[in-house]
Amino acid sequence: MSTVKPQNALYRITVCHYLIAALFFLALTVMFLFSTEAISGHYFQPKILALTHIAALGWGTMIIFGTLYQLLPFILETSLFSIRLSWFSLAFFVPGVILLVYSFWVFNPGLNMQIASLLIFVAVVLFNLNVFLTVKDKKQKSIVTEFILTSCIWLSLTVLLGGLMVFNFTFSFLPKDHLQFLRLHAHMGIAGWFLMLIIGVSAKLLPMFLVSKYQKTHLLSYSYYFINAALLLFILDGYVYGINFKTYVISFLGVLGICFYMAYVYQCVITRIRAGIDLPMLQTLLSFILLALAILTLPFVLYYHLKHNALATNLSVFYGILIFMGWINSLILGQTFKILPYVVWLKCYEHLTGKVKTPLPADLIGNGLLYLQFATFLVFLLTFIPGFLFSYDILKYIAAGSLLLTALCYGIHVVCLLLHPIKTENYEQS
């Protein structure tokens, strides 16, 4: 199959993912607003399962798919293997996510949920096939490529286990307790898919966006091996023994891997040539703080779990919200307005470079919407955390309302970017 694809085709598939993800984000925030009471309960309940999966799949994974289609050719200096495969993957993925989230929300673990899991699995297989066939002809592999490919493998395993758990509701064939598999499923997704992929992509983008001179990759290599070792040990030990004292040691290995990555980020920041940090990058750096805050809750989750204390359940929910609504949200909200303006700029202005004066990608951003988005997200964080920890319902409702405003600002901003009119000097459009 030919790997030469028109830039317009790549633009359309990327933009389609961003628009659908924005709609899923808006739906997530509406569902969150109507689930504030359920959030304080056990994590294995319909509304929390629905929220988790629309955040992880409809919002986070949808954005990642669209971004990788655009960035993988840039990172590897090659062409995407197949635009058609990307559309097929999207065609399976969107109805699968909608059906799965609906099935969890009304908790109907029957045929609809099973069909949804199969649709999502097929979509992921097609996505991974596209990624691996794009990478296979690249002779020189890098640690960035290893992170991306490994994350795709973990995504497949996460979705496969999730599908088995869905069918287990009806046929009860899994040999262990369902909650035990749920913990494994969740951390395969969080650490194996999201963390590995984010580290791999950000390792390429952060130095570029910060204009950093730092080029060494040994910290990333340490991070790769420690995180994967911790995840494999967690799955093996967790399957056989469940949560136990050894989980502390395994978690420490994973945290050490994240610390190596954080050290890499720090080196990129302190060696940057550009003095200031713009708002999208500030929101990206905030996401790392939220990740660190989530990691700090883990020892308490383990401690109270081993003590069979009910606080373990509440802290597990808090940990999950910090991951999905904090870390992943903040990262996407920041990086969208570093990546998408460049994508739009390529579409509108690349062919005019050197012919006429054109704006920079950063000039395409609406600063008013960007500041409002950042402000409402901060209000969400500052009200939700104390509201959850101290059971203040009014603060939780304010947080949910603020996050809804964040989603509206994000969606409007994305649409405005995509409707950007071409502006140049001394240029008449033919």
Short mmCIF file of C-alpha atoms in Angstrom, two decimals:
data_model
loop_
_atom_site.label_atom_id
_atom_site.label_comp_id
_atom_site.label_asym_id
_atom_site.label_seq_id
_atom_site.Cartn_x
_atom_site.Cartn_y
_atom_site.Cartn_z
CA MET A 1 0.00 0.00 0.00
CA SER A 2 1.27 3.45 -0.86
CA THR A 3 2.28 5.58 2.08
CA VAL A 4 1.98 8.87 0.19
CA LYS A 5 -1.17 10.59 1.47
CA PRO A 6 -2.42 14.14 0.81
CA GLN A 7 -1.95 16.58 3.68
CA ASN A 8 -5.63 17.49 3.45
CA ALA A 9 -6.66 13.89 4.15
CA LEU A 10 -4.45 13.80 7.25
CA TYR A 11 -5.88 17.16 8.34
CA ARG A 12 -9.47 15.91 8.03
CA ILE A 13 -8.96 12.76 10.12
CA THR A 14 -7.09 14.72 12.80
CA VAL A 15 -9.70 17.47 12.99
CA CYS A 16 -12.55 14.95 13.10
CA HIS A 17 -11.00 13.30 16.18
CA TYR A 18 -10.59 16.66 17.93
CA LEU A 19 -14.20 17.69 17.25
CA ILE A 20 -15.64 14.38 18.45
CA ALA A 21 -13.39 14.45 21.53
CA ALA A 22 -14.64 17.96 22.35
CA LEU A 23 -18.23 16.67 22.22
CA PHE A 24 -17.32 13.74 24.46
CA PHE A 25 -15.64 16.16 26.90
CA LEU A 26 -18.80 18.25 27.03
CA ALA A 27 -20.89 15.12 27.61
CA LEU A 28 -18.46 14.06 30.35
CA THR A 29 -18.86 17.35 32.21
CA VAL A 30 -22.68 17.20 31.98
CA MET A 31 -22.64 13.64 33.32
CA PHE A 32 -20.22 14.74 36.05
CA LEU A 33 -22.63 17.51 37.09
CA PHE A 34 -25.43 14.96 37.54
CA SER A 35 -23.19 12.47 39.39
CA THR A 36 -21.80 14.50 42.27
CA GLU A 37 -23.55 12.36 44.87
CA ALA A 38 -22.40 9.08 43.30
CA ILE A 39 -18.78 10.28 43.25
CA SER A 40 -18.59 9.98 47.02
CA GLY A 41 -19.57 6.29 46.91
CA HIS A 42 -17.83 3.10 45.81
CA TYR A 43 -15.92 3.21 42.52
CA PHE A 44 -17.64 0.05 41.22
CA GLN A 45 -21.02 1.58 40.44
CA PRO A 46 -22.75 2.47 37.16
CA LYS A 47 -22.25 6.24 37.05
CA ILE A 48 -18.58 6.17 38.04
CA LEU A 49 -17.90 3.40 35.51
CA ALA A 50 -19.65 5.46 32.82
CA LEU A 51 -17.70 8.61 33.76
CA THR A 52 -14.39 6.76 33.80
CA HIS A 53 -14.90 5.22 30.38
CA ILE A 54 -16.12 8.35 28.63
CA ALA A 55 -13.12 10.21 30.12
CA ALA A 56 -10.61 7.49 29.24
CA LEU A 57 -11.96 6.50 25.82
CA GLY A 58 -14.17 9.24 24.42
CA TRP A 59 -12.05 12.13 25.65
CA GLY A 60 -8.47 11.05 26.34
CA THR A 61 -8.01 8.21 23.85
CA MET A 62 -9.92 10.00 21.08
CA ILE A 63 -7.59 13.00 21.36
CA ILE A 64 -4.54 10.73 21.44
CA PHE A 65 -5.62 8.87 18.29
CA GLY A 66 -6.11 12.11 16.37
CA THR A 67 -2.87 13.59 17.66
CA LEU A 68 -0.82 10.50 16.82
CA TYR A 69 -2.12 10.42 13.26
CA GLN A 70 -0.69 13.94 12.88
CA LEU A 71 2.45 13.62 15.01
CA LEU A 72 3.67 10.12 14.18
CA PRO A 73 4.69 11.11 10.63
CA PHE A 74 6.42 14.18 12.11
CA ILE A 75 8.23 12.19 14.82
CA LEU A 76 9.33 9.44 12.43
CA GLU A 77 9.83 11.70 9.39
CA THR A 78 7.65 9.41 7.29
CA SER A 79 4.04 9.15 6.10
CA LEU A 80 1.10 7.58 7.92
CA PHE A 81 0.56 4.09 6.53
CA SER A 82 -3.15 4.43 5.80
CA ILE A 83 -5.71 7.22 6.17
CA ARG A 84 -8.43 4.71 5.29
CA LEU A 85 -7.53 2.53 8.29
CA SER A 86 -7.86 5.63 10.48
CA TRP A 87 -11.41 6.23 9.26
CA PHE A 88 -12.36 2.59 9.74
CA SER A 89 -10.98 2.69 13.29
CA LEU A 90 -12.97 5.84 14.03
CA ALA A 91 -16.13 4.30 12.56
CA PHE A 92 -15.90 1.38 15.02
CA PHE A 93 -14.62 3.40 17.97
CA VAL A 94 -17.26 6.16 18.27
CA PRO A 95 -20.38 3.95 18.37
CA GLY A 96 -18.52 1.52 20.61
CA VAL A 97 -17.73 4.22 23.18
CA ILE A 98 -21.27 5.67 23.07
CA LEU A 99 -22.85 2.24 23.52
CA LEU A 100 -20.43 1.25 26.29
CA VAL A 101 -20.92 4.46 28.27
CA TYR A 102 -24.71 4.22 27.91
CA SER A 103 -24.65 0.57 29.01
CA PHE A 104 -22.65 1.46 32.12
CA TRP A 105 -24.84 4.48 32.93
CA VAL A 106 -28.06 2.39 32.93
CA PHE A 107 -26.03 -0.68 33.91
CA ASN A 108 -27.21 -3.14 31.31
CA PRO A 109 -24.33 -5.66 31.15
CA GLY A 110 -25.88 -7.68 28.37
CA LEU A 111 -25.72 -7.75 24.59
CA ASN A 112 -25.30 -3.97 24.12
CA MET A 113 -22.26 -3.83 26.38
CA GLN A 114 -20.76 -6.89 24.70
CA ILE A 115 -21.22 -5.39 21.22
CA ALA A 116 -19.67 -2.13 22.48
CA SER A 117 -16.58 -3.94 23.80
CA LEU A 118 -16.14 -5.76 20.48
CA LEU A 119 -16.46 -2.53 18.47
CA ILE A 120 -13.84 -0.82 20.63
CA PHE A 121 -11.49 -3.79 20.41
CA VAL A 122 -11.72 -3.83 16.59
CA ALA A 123 -11.09 -0.06 16.51
CA VAL A 124 -8.00 -0.42 18.70
CA VAL A 125 -6.65 -3.28 16.57
CA LEU A 126 -7.04 -1.14 13.43
CA PHE A 127 -5.38 1.83 15.13
CA ASN A 128 -2.45 -0.27 16.32
CA LEU A 129 -2.08 -1.88 12.90
CA ASN A 130 -1.79 1.59 11.39
CA VAL A 131 0.80 2.66 13.96
CA PHE A 132 2.96 -0.48 13.67
CA LEU A 133 2.89 -0.46 9.86
CA THR A 134 3.88 3.22 9.91
CA VAL A 135 6.82 2.47 12.22
CA LYS A 136 8.03 -0.80 10.67
CA ASP A 137 9.88 0.75 7.73
CA LYS A 138 11.76 3.12 9.99
CA LYS A 139 15.22 1.61 10.40
CA GLN A 140 16.41 3.75 13.31
CA LYS A 141 14.29 3.27 16.42
CA SER A 142 14.42 5.68 19.36
CA ILE A 143 13.24 5.62 22.97
CA VAL A 144 10.34 7.82 21.86
CA THR A 145 9.26 5.14 19.36
CA GLU A 146 9.60 2.43 22.02
CA PHE A 147 7.33 4.36 24.37
CA ILE A 148 4.68 4.79 21.66
CA LEU A 149 4.76 1.18 20.45
CA THR A 150 4.73 -0.24 23.98
CA SER A 151 1.81 1.99 24.94
CA CYS A 152 -0.15 0.62 21.96
CA ILE A 153 0.48 -2.94 23.16
CA TRP A 154 -0.75 -2.01 26.64
CA LEU A 155 -3.83 -0.38 25.12
CA SER A 156 -4.67 -3.63 23.31
CA LEU A 157 -4.25 -5.64 26.50
CA THR A 158 -6.33 -3.13 28.48
CA VAL A 159 -9.21 -3.27 26.00
CA LEU A 160 -8.96 -7.07 25.74
CA LEU A 161 -9.19 -7.50 29.51
CA GLY A 162 -12.03 -4.97 29.64
CA GLY A 163 -13.91 -6.97 27.00
CA LEU A 164 -13.39 -10.21 28.94
CA MET A 165 -14.76 -8.53 32.06
CA VAL A 166 -17.84 -7.38 30.12
CA PHE A 167 -18.57 -10.92 28.94
CA ASN A 168 -17.84 -12.20 32.44
CA PHE A 169 -20.90 -10.32 33.72
CA THR A 170 -23.03 -12.81 31.77
CA PHE A 171 -20.96 -15.99 31.60
CA SER A 172 -18.82 -15.82 34.82
CA PHE A 173 -15.73 -17.56 33.46
CA LEU A 174 -12.93 -15.44 35.00
CA PRO A 175 -11.22 -17.30 37.86
CA LYS A 176 -10.74 -14.33 40.19
CA ASP A 177 -12.90 -11.68 41.83
CA HIS A 178 -14.18 -9.04 39.38
CA LEU A 179 -12.78 -6.16 41.47
CA GLN A 180 -9.34 -7.72 41.33
CA PHE A 181 -9.44 -7.69 37.53
CA LEU A 182 -10.84 -4.14 37.60
CA ARG A 183 -7.73 -2.89 39.44
CA LEU A 184 -5.47 -4.58 36.89
CA HIS A 185 -7.55 -3.23 33.99
CA ALA A 186 -7.45 0.32 35.37
CA HIS A 187 -3.69 0.42 35.90
CA MET A 188 -2.90 -1.19 32.57
CA GLY A 189 -4.81 1.71 31.05
CA ILE A 190 -3.42 4.44 33.29
CA ALA A 191 0.25 3.42 33.43
CA GLY A 192 0.53 1.26 30.31
CA TRP A 193 -1.48 3.31 27.81
CA PHE A 194 -1.77 6.89 29.01
CA LEU A 195 1.47 7.31 30.95
CA MET A 196 3.70 5.49 28.45
CA LEU A 197 2.16 7.29 25.48
CA ILE A 198 2.26 10.71 27.14
CA ILE A 199 5.90 10.28 28.13
CA GLY A 200 6.83 9.18 24.61
CA VAL A 201 5.08 12.02 22.79
CA SER A 202 6.00 14.73 25.32
CA ALA A 203 9.66 13.65 25.17
CA LYS A 204 9.60 14.84 21.56
CA LEU A 205 7.31 17.86 21.96
CA LEU A 206 8.42 19.44 25.27
CA PRO A 207 11.95 20.36 24.12
CA MET A 208 10.46 21.78 20.91
CA PHE A 209 7.72 23.84 22.60
CA LEU A 210 10.04 25.07 25.36
CA VAL A 211 12.89 25.64 22.86
CA SER A 212 15.14 23.57 25.10
CA LYS A 213 18.72 22.56 24.39
CA TYR A 214 18.42 19.32 26.37
CA GLN A 215 18.93 16.28 24.09
CA LYS A 216 19.95 13.41 26.40
CA THR A 217 17.60 10.42 26.62
CA HIS A 218 19.10 8.27 29.40
CA LEU A 219 16.50 9.51 31.91
CA LEU A 220 13.76 8.43 29.51
CA SER A 221 15.32 4.97 29.16
CA TYR A 222 15.37 4.52 32.94
CA SER A 223 11.76 5.69 33.07
CA TYR A 224 10.73 3.21 30.38
CA TYR A 225 12.21 0.16 32.09
CA PHE A 226 11.14 1.03 35.63
CA ILE A 227 7.52 1.78 34.68
CA ASN A 228 7.15 -1.34 32.56
CA ALA A 229 8.80 -3.52 35.19
CA ALA A 230 6.51 -2.13 37.88
CA LEU A 231 3.41 -2.65 35.74
CA LEU A 232 4.32 -6.24 34.85
CA LEU A 233 5.06 -7.08 38.50
CA PHE A 234 1.82 -5.40 39.61
CA ILE A 235 -0.21 -7.49 37.15
CA LEU A 236 1.49 -10.79 38.03
CA ASP A 237 1.50 -10.26 41.79
CA GLY A 238 -1.91 -8.61 41.78
CA TYR A 239 -3.45 -11.48 39.86
CA VAL A 240 -2.07 -14.12 42.23
CA TYR A 241 -2.21 -12.34 45.59
CA GLY A 242 -4.22 -9.15 45.11
CA ILE A 243 -3.16 -6.02 47.00
CA ASN A 244 -0.51 -6.91 49.61
CA PHE A 245 2.59 -5.49 51.26
CA LYS A 246 4.70 -6.20 48.14
CA THR A 247 2.50 -3.72 46.28
CA TYR A 248 4.36 -0.94 48.16
CA VAL A 249 7.67 -2.07 46.64
CA ILE A 250 6.18 -2.48 43.17
CA SER A 251 4.55 0.95 43.38
CA PHE A 252 7.89 2.44 44.42
CA LEU A 253 9.48 1.09 41.22
CA GLY A 254 6.76 2.74 39.15
CA VAL A 255 7.07 6.03 41.02
CA LEU A 256 10.83 5.91 40.50
CA GLY A 257 10.21 5.58 36.76
CA ILE A 258 7.93 8.61 36.85
CA CYS A 259 10.58 10.54 38.81
CA PHE A 260 13.11 9.88 36.04
CA TYR A 261 10.62 11.31 33.58
CA MET A 262 9.97 14.33 35.83
CA ALA A 263 13.74 14.85 35.97
CA TYR A 264 13.77 14.90 32.17
CA VAL A 265 10.97 17.49 32.16
CA TYR A 266 12.89 19.58 34.71
CA GLN A 267 16.02 19.49 32.55
CA CYS A 268 13.98 20.64 29.55
CA VAL A 269 12.53 23.54 31.57
CA ILE A 270 15.82 24.80 33.04
CA THR A 271 17.70 24.56 29.70
CA ARG A 272 15.01 26.33 27.68
CA ILE A 273 16.11 29.23 25.50
CA ARG A 274 12.74 30.99 25.60
CA ALA A 275 12.49 32.87 28.89
CA GLY A 276 8.72 32.87 29.35
CA ILE A 277 6.24 30.00 29.47
CA ASP A 278 2.97 30.52 27.62
CA LEU A 279 -0.43 29.55 29.03
CA PRO A 280 -0.81 26.21 27.19
CA MET A 281 2.59 25.10 28.50
CA LEU A 282 1.69 26.37 31.98
CA GLN A 283 -1.42 24.21 31.93
CA THR A 284 0.71 21.29 30.72
CA LEU A 285 3.12 21.77 33.64
CA LEU A 286 0.10 21.95 35.99
CA SER A 287 -0.87 18.48 34.76
CA PHE A 288 2.44 17.11 36.08
CA ILE A 289 1.68 18.59 39.51
CA LEU A 290 -1.73 16.89 39.47
CA LEU A 291 -0.05 13.61 38.49
CA ALA A 292 2.32 14.01 41.43
CA LEU A 293 -0.64 14.71 43.74
CA ALA A 294 -2.35 11.53 42.52
CA ILE A 295 0.82 9.53 43.16
CA LEU A 296 1.02 10.91 46.70
CA THR A 297 -2.42 9.43 47.46
CA LEU A 298 -1.32 5.90 46.50
CA PRO A 299 0.45 5.01 49.79
CA PHE A 300 -2.70 6.02 51.70
CA VAL A 301 -4.90 3.96 49.37
CA LEU A 302 -2.68 0.91 49.94
CA TYR A 303 -2.45 1.47 53.70
CA TYR A 304 -6.20 1.71 54.24
CA HIS A 305 -6.85 -1.15 51.82
CA LEU A 306 -4.57 -3.46 53.80
CA LYS A 307 -6.34 -2.28 56.99
CA HIS A 308 -9.72 -3.04 55.33
CA ASN A 309 -10.73 0.52 56.11
CA ALA A 310 -13.57 2.18 54.18
CA LEU A 311 -11.31 5.19 53.52
CA ALA A 312 -9.53 3.07 50.90
CA THR A 313 -12.62 3.24 48.68
CA ASN A 314 -13.00 7.03 48.97
CA LEU A 315 -9.31 7.60 48.35
CA SER A 316 -9.41 5.28 45.32
CA VAL A 317 -12.17 7.43 43.81
CA PHE A 318 -10.17 10.57 44.63
CA TYR A 319 -7.08 9.03 43.00
CA GLY A 320 -9.05 8.19 39.85
CA ILE A 321 -10.53 11.70 39.61
CA LEU A 322 -7.09 13.27 40.00
CA ILE A 323 -5.86 11.05 37.15
CA PHE A 324 -8.72 11.47 34.68
CA MET A 325 -10.27 14.82 35.58
CA GLY A 326 -7.01 16.39 36.74
CA TRP A 327 -3.85 15.09 35.07
CA ILE A 328 -5.27 13.97 31.71
CA ASN A 329 -7.71 16.91 31.49
CA SER A 330 -5.05 19.51 32.20
CA LEU A 331 -2.61 17.93 29.78
CA ILE A 332 -5.12 17.83 26.91
CA LEU A 333 -6.40 21.34 27.62
CA GLY A 334 -2.84 22.64 27.41
CA GLN A 335 -1.43 20.60 24.55
CA THR A 336 -4.45 21.01 22.27
CA PHE A 337 -3.56 24.67 21.88
CA LYS A 338 0.06 23.88 21.13
CA ILE A 339 -0.70 21.14 18.56
CA LEU A 340 -3.98 22.16 16.90
CA PRO A 341 -2.87 25.72 15.96
CA TYR A 342 0.13 24.19 14.20
CA VAL A 343 -2.13 21.70 12.38
CA VAL A 344 -4.42 24.53 11.23
CA TRP A 345 -1.40 26.67 10.27
CA LEU A 346 -0.07 23.85 8.07
CA LYS A 347 -3.43 23.64 6.31
CA CYS A 348 -3.82 27.40 5.81
CA TYR A 349 -0.32 28.79 5.44
CA GLU A 350 2.34 26.17 4.70
CA HIS A 351 1.96 26.62 0.94
CA LEU A 352 2.42 30.40 1.37
CA THR A 353 5.66 30.24 3.34
CA GLY A 354 8.28 32.43 1.70
CA LYS A 355 5.75 34.02 -0.63
CA VAL A 356 3.88 36.37 1.70
CA LYS A 357 3.93 37.38 5.34
CA THR A 358 1.91 34.88 7.39
CA PRO A 359 0.93 34.68 11.08
CA LEU A 360 2.61 32.28 13.49
CA PRO A 361 0.67 29.25 14.82
CA ALA A 362 0.41 30.98 18.22
CA ASP A 363 -1.33 33.93 16.53
CA LEU A 364 -4.27 31.69 15.67
CA ILE A 365 -5.17 31.18 19.35
CA GLY A 366 -7.98 33.15 21.00
CA ASN A 367 -6.31 34.36 24.19
CA GLY A 368 -9.59 35.37 25.84
CA LEU A 369 -11.03 31.87 25.56
CA LEU A 370 -7.71 30.38 26.61
CA TYR A 371 -7.56 32.43 29.82
CA LEU A 372 -11.21 31.71 30.60
CA GLN A 373 -10.63 27.99 30.08
CA PHE A 374 -7.62 28.04 32.41
CA ALA A 375 -9.47 30.09 35.06
CA THR A 376 -12.53 27.83 35.12
CA PHE A 377 -10.34 24.73 35.31
CA LEU A 378 -8.49 26.23 38.30
CA VAL A 379 -11.83 26.94 39.98
CA PHE A 380 -12.75 23.29 39.39
CA LEU A 381 -9.58 22.10 41.10
CA LEU A 382 -9.74 24.54 44.01
CA THR A 383 -13.37 23.70 44.78
CA PHE A 384 -13.53 20.01 43.98
CA ILE A 385 -10.55 18.84 46.07
CA PRO A 386 -11.78 20.33 49.40
CA GLY A 387 -15.39 19.56 48.43
CA PHE A 388 -14.60 15.88 47.98
CA LEU A 389 -12.25 15.50 50.93
CA PHE A 390 -14.58 17.25 53.39
CA SER A 391 -17.90 16.25 51.80
CA TYR A 392 -19.08 19.79 51.00
CA ASP A 393 -21.79 19.29 48.39
CA ILE A 394 -21.96 22.97 47.45
CA LEU A 395 -18.25 22.97 46.55
CA LYS A 396 -18.68 19.82 44.46
CA TYR A 397 -21.53 21.44 42.50
CA ILE A 398 -19.46 24.59 41.95
CA ALA A 399 -16.59 22.39 40.74
CA ALA A 400 -18.83 20.46 38.34
CA GLY A 401 -20.30 23.70 36.98
CA SER A 402 -16.83 25.15 36.50
CA LEU A 403 -15.68 22.07 34.61
CA LEU A 404 -18.73 22.36 32.36
CA LEU A 405 -17.70 25.95 31.56
CA THR A 406 -14.18 24.68 30.84
CA ALA A 407 -15.58 22.18 28.33
CA LEU A 408 -17.67 24.90 26.66
CA CYS A 409 -14.64 27.21 26.36
CA TYR A 410 -12.56 24.35 24.99
CA GLY A 411 -15.16 23.32 22.41
CA ILE A 412 -15.82 26.88 21.22
CA HIS A 413 -12.08 27.53 20.97
CA VAL A 414 -11.49 24.39 18.91
CA VAL A 415 -14.30 25.32 16.51
CA CYS A 416 -12.98 28.89 16.20
CA LEU A 417 -9.52 27.54 15.38
CA LEU A 418 -10.88 25.26 12.69
CA LEU A 419 -12.90 28.10 11.15
CA HIS A 420 -9.84 30.36 11.02
CA PRO A 421 -9.92 32.57 7.88
CA ILE A 422 -6.67 32.87 5.95
CA LYS A 423 -5.03 36.22 6.70
CA THR A 424 -1.96 37.41 4.84
CA GLU A 425 -0.43 40.66 3.58
CA ASN A 426 -0.22 41.35 -0.18
CA TYR A 427 -2.03 38.12 -0.96
CA GLU A 428 -5.21 37.67 -2.94
CA GLN A 429 -6.86 34.32 -2.60
CA SER A 430 -7.56 32.77 -5.99
#
